[in-house]
């Protein structure tokens, strides 16, 4: 019998992934200060393509220079990024894997205060366990329109560069997470207040991307929940997923929310975020990705066999040695 990790998966838009293994987006800090890919970026993704995963995601890429969170962050904010992004996508395709570009705006999570204009849904500092973040200014409706246009323009660039999908980063306390969360979005207009309003900016972005780039599959990296009291709950996110999939999302990549992607203190063992993903699996037409400290073939097969997730993301265990990981999953 074929091991489940090697079975293909066809998404609801018809895109087929050759197996169930995913390299999740991981910032490589190899871009230049203008957000352009460098030879080091291309070599990094060639390296990751040797992992055996059928889908290799390309790291969080800012949609606007004002939305950067690191100086050497990859960008998708300008047409000048196109040659580099095209080279990255082509390197991965040549190696026989599908690829997607993750796009982001850091909003109030500008950890290095690179931006002179830090903004968010409300003038509320994003809570963080490991640092003190700047207090953003509250965005105007014009700012909201600019963000939406920037996300859509970045998705069009991902399409032109040849990526198979685009992933909107809505997790880890970054910009869109700040819109979804009641901790950071306390607006009184149609973009704040009840959950439907807090999700509006995101659902509108997904809808527009589907209109202008119908070839692209759309993935959202979502929090299963926020890691702070009073934040997004599992029930909130189950509802948001229904809206996302109705708007056209094909993959739900389930991670953590405000508080960041690190292992929660009370979680031990492999798959520390899989229990956040499992309740969403099979509830929509979207494929669900689980992640968090996964490294063994036994664990990967177990969560696929028990249908806790459709796809398994392995980050640091692949980063440590892509070819070694490929050998391990082939031989087991
Ligand atoms: C070096 C590094 C960079 C990361 N950059 C991103 C990123 O750009 N976007 C994102 O959504 N998550 C990012 N993450 C989180 C990973 O995608 C993943 O969720 C996390 O590493 C947990 O999976 P793992 O235990 O298999 O490594 C990063 C993680 C690492 C280690």
Coordinates of C-alpha atoms and ligand atoms in Angstrom, one line a residue:
X1 CA 0.0 0.0 0.0
X2 CA 1.3 3.5 -0.9
X3 CA 2.2 5.5 2.2
X4 CA -0.3 8.4 2.5
X5 CA 2.5 11.0 2.4
X6 CA 3.1 10.1 -1.2
X7 CA -0.5 10.3 -2.4
X8 CA -1.3 13.3 -4.6
X9 CA -3.9 15.9 -3.7
X10 CA -6.0 17.9 -6.2
X11 CA -7.2 21.2 -4.8
X12 CA -10.7 22.6 -5.6
X13 CA -9.3 24.7 -8.4
X14 CA -7.8 21.7 -10.1
X15 CA -4.1 22.2 -9.1
X16 CA -2.5 18.9 -8.2
X17 CA 0.2 18.6 -5.5
X18 CA 2.3 15.4 -6.0
X19 CA 2.4 14.5 -2.3
X20 CA 1.2 15.7 1.1
X21 CA 4.4 17.3 2.3
X22 CA 4.8 21.1 2.4
X23 CA 7.7 23.4 3.2
X24 CA 6.0 26.2 5.1
X25 CA 7.0 29.8 4.5
X26 CA 10.2 30.7 6.3
X27 CA 12.0 34.0 6.1
X28 CA 15.5 33.6 4.7
X29 CA 16.6 37.3 5.1
X30 CA 18.4 36.9 1.8
X31 CA 16.8 39.8 -0.1
X32 CA 18.5 43.1 -0.6
X33 CA 17.3 46.2 1.2
X34 CA 14.9 47.0 -1.6
X35 CA 13.2 43.6 -1.2
X36 CA 14.7 42.2 -4.3
X37 CA 15.7 38.5 -4.5
X38 CA 19.4 37.9 -4.6
X39 CA 21.4 34.9 -5.9
X40 CA 21.4 33.7 -2.2
X41 CA 17.6 33.7 -2.3
X42 CA 17.5 31.5 -5.4
X43 CA 20.1 29.2 -4.1
X44 CA 18.2 28.9 -0.8
X45 CA 15.0 27.8 -2.6
X46 CA 16.9 25.4 -4.8
X47 CA 18.2 23.8 -1.6
X48 CA 14.7 23.6 -0.2
X49 CA 13.4 22.0 -3.4
X50 CA 15.6 18.9 -2.6
X51 CA 13.4 18.1 0.5
X52 CA 10.9 15.8 -1.3
X53 CA 8.0 18.1 -0.5
X54 CA 5.4 18.6 -3.3
X55 CA 4.8 22.2 -2.3
X56 CA 7.5 24.7 -1.2
X57 CA 6.2 28.0 0.1
X58 CA 8.2 31.1 -0.4
X59 CA 8.6 33.3 2.6
X60 CA 6.6 36.3 3.8
X61 CA 7.0 39.1 1.2
X62 CA 5.9 42.6 1.9
X63 CA 3.2 44.2 -0.2
X64 CA 4.4 47.8 0.6
X65 CA 7.8 49.0 1.9
X66 CA 5.9 50.5 4.8
X67 CA 4.7 47.0 5.8
X68 CA 8.1 45.5 6.2
X69 CA 9.2 43.9 9.4
X70 CA 12.8 43.2 8.6
X71 CA 15.3 45.1 6.4
X72 CA 16.2 42.0 4.3
X73 CA 12.7 40.9 3.8
X74 CA 11.7 39.7 0.4
X75 CA 9.3 42.1 -1.4
X76 CA 6.4 41.8 -3.8
X77 CA 5.6 45.5 -3.7
X78 CA 7.0 46.7 -7.0
X79 CA 7.4 45.4 -10.6
X80 CA 11.1 45.6 -10.0
X81 CA 10.6 42.4 -7.8
X82 CA 9.4 40.5 -10.8
X83 CA 12.6 39.2 -12.3
X84 CA 13.8 37.8 -8.9
X85 CA 10.4 36.3 -8.1
X86 CA 10.2 34.7 -11.5
X87 CA 13.7 33.2 -11.0
X88 CA 12.6 31.8 -7.6
X89 CA 9.4 30.2 -9.0
X90 CA 11.2 28.8 -12.0
X91 CA 13.9 27.2 -9.8
X92 CA 11.3 25.4 -7.8
X93 CA 9.3 24.4 -10.9
X94 CA 12.4 23.0 -12.6
X95 CA 12.9 20.8 -9.5
X96 CA 9.4 19.4 -10.0
X97 CA 7.6 21.1 -7.1
X98 CA 4.7 23.5 -6.9
X99 CA 5.2 26.8 -5.2
X100 CA 3.3 29.7 -3.6
X101 CA 4.3 33.2 -2.5
X102 CA 3.3 34.4 0.9
X103 CA 2.3 38.1 1.0
X104 CA 2.1 40.3 4.1
X105 CA 1.8 43.7 5.7
X106 CA 3.2 43.8 9.2
X107 CA 0.8 46.6 10.3
X108 CA 1.6 47.3 14.0
X109 CA 4.1 44.4 14.3
X110 CA 7.0 46.4 13.0
X111 CA 9.5 44.8 15.4
X112 CA 12.4 46.8 14.1
X113 CA 10.5 50.0 13.7
X114 CA 11.7 50.2 10.1
X115 CA 8.6 52.1 9.0
X116 CA 8.2 55.8 9.9
X117 CA 4.4 55.3 9.7
X118 CA 3.4 52.2 11.8
X119 CA -0.3 51.7 11.3
X120 CA -3.0 49.2 12.3
X121 CA -6.8 48.9 12.6
X122 CA -6.9 50.8 15.9
X123 CA -4.2 52.8 17.8
X124 CA -3.6 49.7 19.9
X125 CA -0.1 48.2 20.5
X126 CA 0.0 44.5 19.3
X127 CA 0.6 42.3 22.4
X128 CA 3.8 40.3 22.3
X129 CA 5.4 38.0 24.8
X130 CA 9.0 38.6 23.7
X131 CA 9.2 42.3 22.8
X132 CA 7.5 45.7 23.1
X133 CA 6.1 46.8 19.8
X134 CA 5.4 50.4 18.8
X135 CA 2.0 51.9 19.1
X136 CA 0.5 52.2 15.6
X137 CA -1.8 55.0 14.4
X138 CA -5.4 54.0 13.5
X139 CA -5.8 53.5 9.8
X140 CA -8.2 55.7 7.7
X141 CA -10.5 54.3 5.0
X142 CA -8.0 55.5 2.4
X143 CA -5.3 53.5 4.2
X144 CA -7.6 50.4 4.0
X145 CA -8.1 50.9 0.3
X146 CA -4.3 51.2 -0.2
X147 CA -3.6 48.0 1.8
X148 CA -6.2 46.1 -0.3
X149 CA -4.8 47.5 -3.6
X150 CA -1.2 46.5 -2.4
X151 CA -2.2 42.9 -1.6
X152 CA -4.0 42.6 -4.9
X153 CA -1.1 44.1 -6.8
X154 CA 1.3 41.7 -5.0
X155 CA -0.9 38.7 -6.0
X156 CA -0.9 39.8 -9.6
X157 CA 2.9 39.9 -9.4
X158 CA 2.9 36.3 -8.0
X159 CA 0.7 35.3 -10.9
X160 CA 3.0 37.0 -13.5
X161 CA 6.1 35.4 -11.8
X162 CA 4.6 32.0 -12.4
X163 CA 3.7 30.9 -8.8
X164 CA 1.0 28.3 -8.5
X165 CA -0.6 30.0 -5.6
X166 CA -0.5 33.0 -3.4
X167 CA -0.8 32.9 0.4
X168 CA -2.2 35.8 2.4
X169 CA -0.5 35.9 5.8
X170 CA -3.3 36.4 8.4
X171 CA -1.4 34.8 11.3
X172 CA 1.4 35.4 13.8
X173 CA 0.1 38.8 14.9
X174 CA 0.9 40.5 11.5
X175 CA -1.3 43.0 9.8
X176 CA -4.4 41.0 8.8
X177 CA -4.3 39.1 12.1
X178 CA -4.6 42.5 13.7
X179 CA -7.7 43.2 11.7
X180 CA -9.3 39.8 12.6
X181 CA -8.5 40.0 16.3
X182 CA -10.7 41.8 18.9
X183 CA -7.6 42.6 20.8
X184 CA -6.3 44.9 18.2
X185 CA -9.4 45.9 16.1
X186 CA -11.7 48.0 18.1
X187 CA -13.0 50.1 15.3
X188 CA -16.6 51.3 15.2
X189 CA -17.0 51.3 11.4
X190 CA -17.9 48.5 9.0
X191 CA -14.3 47.1 9.4
X192 CA -14.5 46.7 13.1
X193 CA -16.8 45.4 15.9
X194 CA -18.4 42.1 15.2
X195 CA -16.4 39.2 13.6
X196 CA -18.0 39.7 10.1
X197 CA -16.8 43.3 10.1
X198 CA -13.3 42.4 11.4
X199 CA -13.0 39.8 8.6
X200 CA -14.2 42.2 5.9
X201 CA -10.8 43.6 4.8
X202 CA -9.5 40.1 4.3
X203 CA -12.6 38.7 2.5
X204 CA -12.6 41.7 0.2
X205 CA -8.9 41.1 -0.7
X206 CA -9.6 37.4 -1.4
X207 CA -12.5 38.3 -3.6
X208 CA -10.5 40.8 -5.6
X209 CA -7.6 38.4 -6.1
X210 CA -9.9 35.8 -7.4
X211 CA -11.3 38.3 -9.9
X212 CA -8.0 39.6 -11.2
X213 CA -5.9 36.4 -11.0
X214 CA -8.2 33.4 -11.5
X215 CA -5.4 31.1 -12.4
X216 CA -3.9 31.4 -8.9
X217 CA -4.9 29.1 -6.0
X218 CA -5.3 31.2 -2.8
X219 CA -4.1 30.0 0.5
X220 CA -4.5 31.8 3.8
X221 CA -2.2 31.3 6.7
X222 CA -4.6 31.6 9.6
X223 CA -4.4 31.5 13.3
X224 CA -6.2 28.5 14.8
X225 CA -6.7 31.0 17.7
X226 CA -4.9 33.9 19.2
X227 CA -2.4 33.1 22.0
X228 CA -3.8 35.8 24.3
X229 CA -6.9 36.0 26.5
X230 CA -9.7 37.8 24.8
X231 CA -8.3 37.1 21.4
X232 CA -9.6 35.1 18.4
X233 CA -11.2 31.7 19.5
X234 CA -11.4 28.4 17.6
X235 CA -15.1 29.1 17.0
X236 CA -14.3 32.5 15.5
X237 CA -11.8 31.0 13.1
X238 CA -14.1 28.2 12.1
X239 CA -16.6 30.9 11.0
X240 CA -13.9 32.9 9.2
X241 CA -12.8 29.8 7.3
X242 CA -16.4 29.3 6.0
X243 CA -16.3 32.9 4.7
X244 CA -12.8 32.5 3.2
X245 CA -13.7 29.3 1.4
X246 CA -16.9 30.9 0.1
X247 CA -14.8 33.7 -1.3
X248 CA -12.6 31.2 -3.1
X249 CA -9.8 30.0 -0.8
X250 CA -8.4 26.6 -1.6
X251 CA -6.0 25.9 1.2
X252 CA -6.1 26.8 4.9
X253 CA -2.7 26.8 6.5
X254 CA -3.4 26.7 10.2
X255 CA -0.8 28.2 12.5
X256 CA -1.0 30.5 15.6
X257 CA -2.2 34.1 16.0
X258 CA -1.2 37.1 18.1
X259 CA 1.7 35.8 20.2
X260 CA 3.7 34.4 17.3
X261 CA 4.4 31.0 15.7
X262 CA 6.6 29.6 18.5
X263 CA 5.6 26.5 20.4
X264 CA 3.2 27.4 23.3
X265 CA 4.8 26.7 26.7
X266 CA 2.3 24.0 27.6
X267 CA 2.7 22.0 24.3
X268 CA 5.0 19.0 24.1
X269 CA 5.9 16.7 21.2
X270 CA 5.3 16.8 17.5
X271 CA 2.5 18.6 15.9
X272 CA 2.0 21.4 18.5
X273 CA -0.5 23.2 16.3
X274 CA -2.2 20.2 14.7
X275 CA -5.0 20.2 17.3
X276 CA -5.9 23.7 16.1
X277 CA -6.0 22.5 12.5
X278 CA -7.9 19.2 13.0
X279 CA -11.4 20.6 13.8
X280 CA -11.2 22.5 10.4
X281 CA -10.3 19.5 8.3
X282 CA -13.2 18.3 6.1
X283 CA -15.5 21.1 7.1
X284 CA -15.1 22.9 3.8
X285 CA -13.8 22.2 0.3
X286 CA -10.4 23.6 1.3
X287 CA -7.4 21.5 2.1
X288 CA -6.0 21.9 5.6
X289 CA -2.3 22.1 6.5
X290 CA -1.1 21.3 10.0
X291 CA 2.3 22.3 11.4
X292 CA 4.5 22.6 14.5
X293 CA 7.6 20.6 15.4
X294 CA 6.9 17.8 13.0
X295 CA 9.9 15.6 12.1
X296 CA 9.1 11.9 12.0
X297 CA 7.6 9.8 9.3
X298 CA 5.5 7.9 11.9
X299 CA 3.9 11.1 13.1
X300 CA 3.2 12.4 9.5
X301 CA 1.5 9.1 8.5
X302 CA -0.5 9.1 11.7
X303 CA -2.1 12.5 11.2
X304 CA -2.8 11.8 7.6
X305 CA -4.3 8.3 8.3
X306 CA -6.5 9.7 11.0
X307 CA -7.6 12.6 8.7
X308 CA -6.5 15.3 11.2
X309 CA -5.0 17.2 8.3
X310 CA -4.8 16.9 4.5
X311 CA -1.2 18.3 4.2
X312 CA 1.7 18.3 6.6
X313 CA 4.1 21.2 6.9
X314 CA 7.7 20.5 8.1
X315 CA 9.7 23.7 8.6
X316 CA 12.9 23.5 10.7
X317 CA 13.4 19.8 10.3
X318 CA 13.7 20.4 6.5
X319 CA 15.7 23.7 6.9
X320 CA 18.3 21.7 8.8
X321 CA 18.9 19.4 5.9
X322 CA 16.5 19.1 2.9
X323 CA 18.2 16.2 1.2
X324 CA 18.6 14.3 4.5
X325 CA 14.9 14.8 5.1
X326 CA 14.0 13.5 1.6
X327 CA 16.1 10.4 2.3
X328 CA 14.3 9.8 5.6
X329 CA 10.8 10.1 4.1
X330 CA 11.7 7.9 1.1
X331 CA 13.3 5.1 3.1
X332 CA 10.9 4.8 6.0
Ligands
LIG1 C1 13.6 30.8 10.3 C2 12.1 30.8 10.2 C3 11.4 31.8 9.5 C4 10.0 31.8 9.5 N1 9.3 32.7 8.6 C5 8.0 32.6 8.5 C6 7.4 33.3 7.4 O1 8.0 34.0 6.6 N2 6.0 33.2 7.3 C7 5.3 32.4 8.1 O2 4.1 32.3 8.0 N3 5.9 31.6 9.1 C8 7.2 31.7 9.2 N4 7.8 30.9 10.1 C9 7.1 29.8 10.8 C10 7.1 28.5 10.0 O3 6.4 28.6 8.8 C11 6.5 27.3 10.9 O4 5.1 27.6 11.1 C12 7.2 27.1 12.2 O5 8.6 27.0 12.0 C13 6.8 25.8 12.9 O6 7.0 24.7 12.1 P1 8.3 23.8 12.4 O7 8.2 23.4 13.9 O8 8.1 22.6 11.5 O9 9.6 24.5 12.1 C14 9.2 30.9 10.2 C15 9.9 29.9 11.0 C16 11.3 29.9 11.0 C17 12.0 28.8 11.8

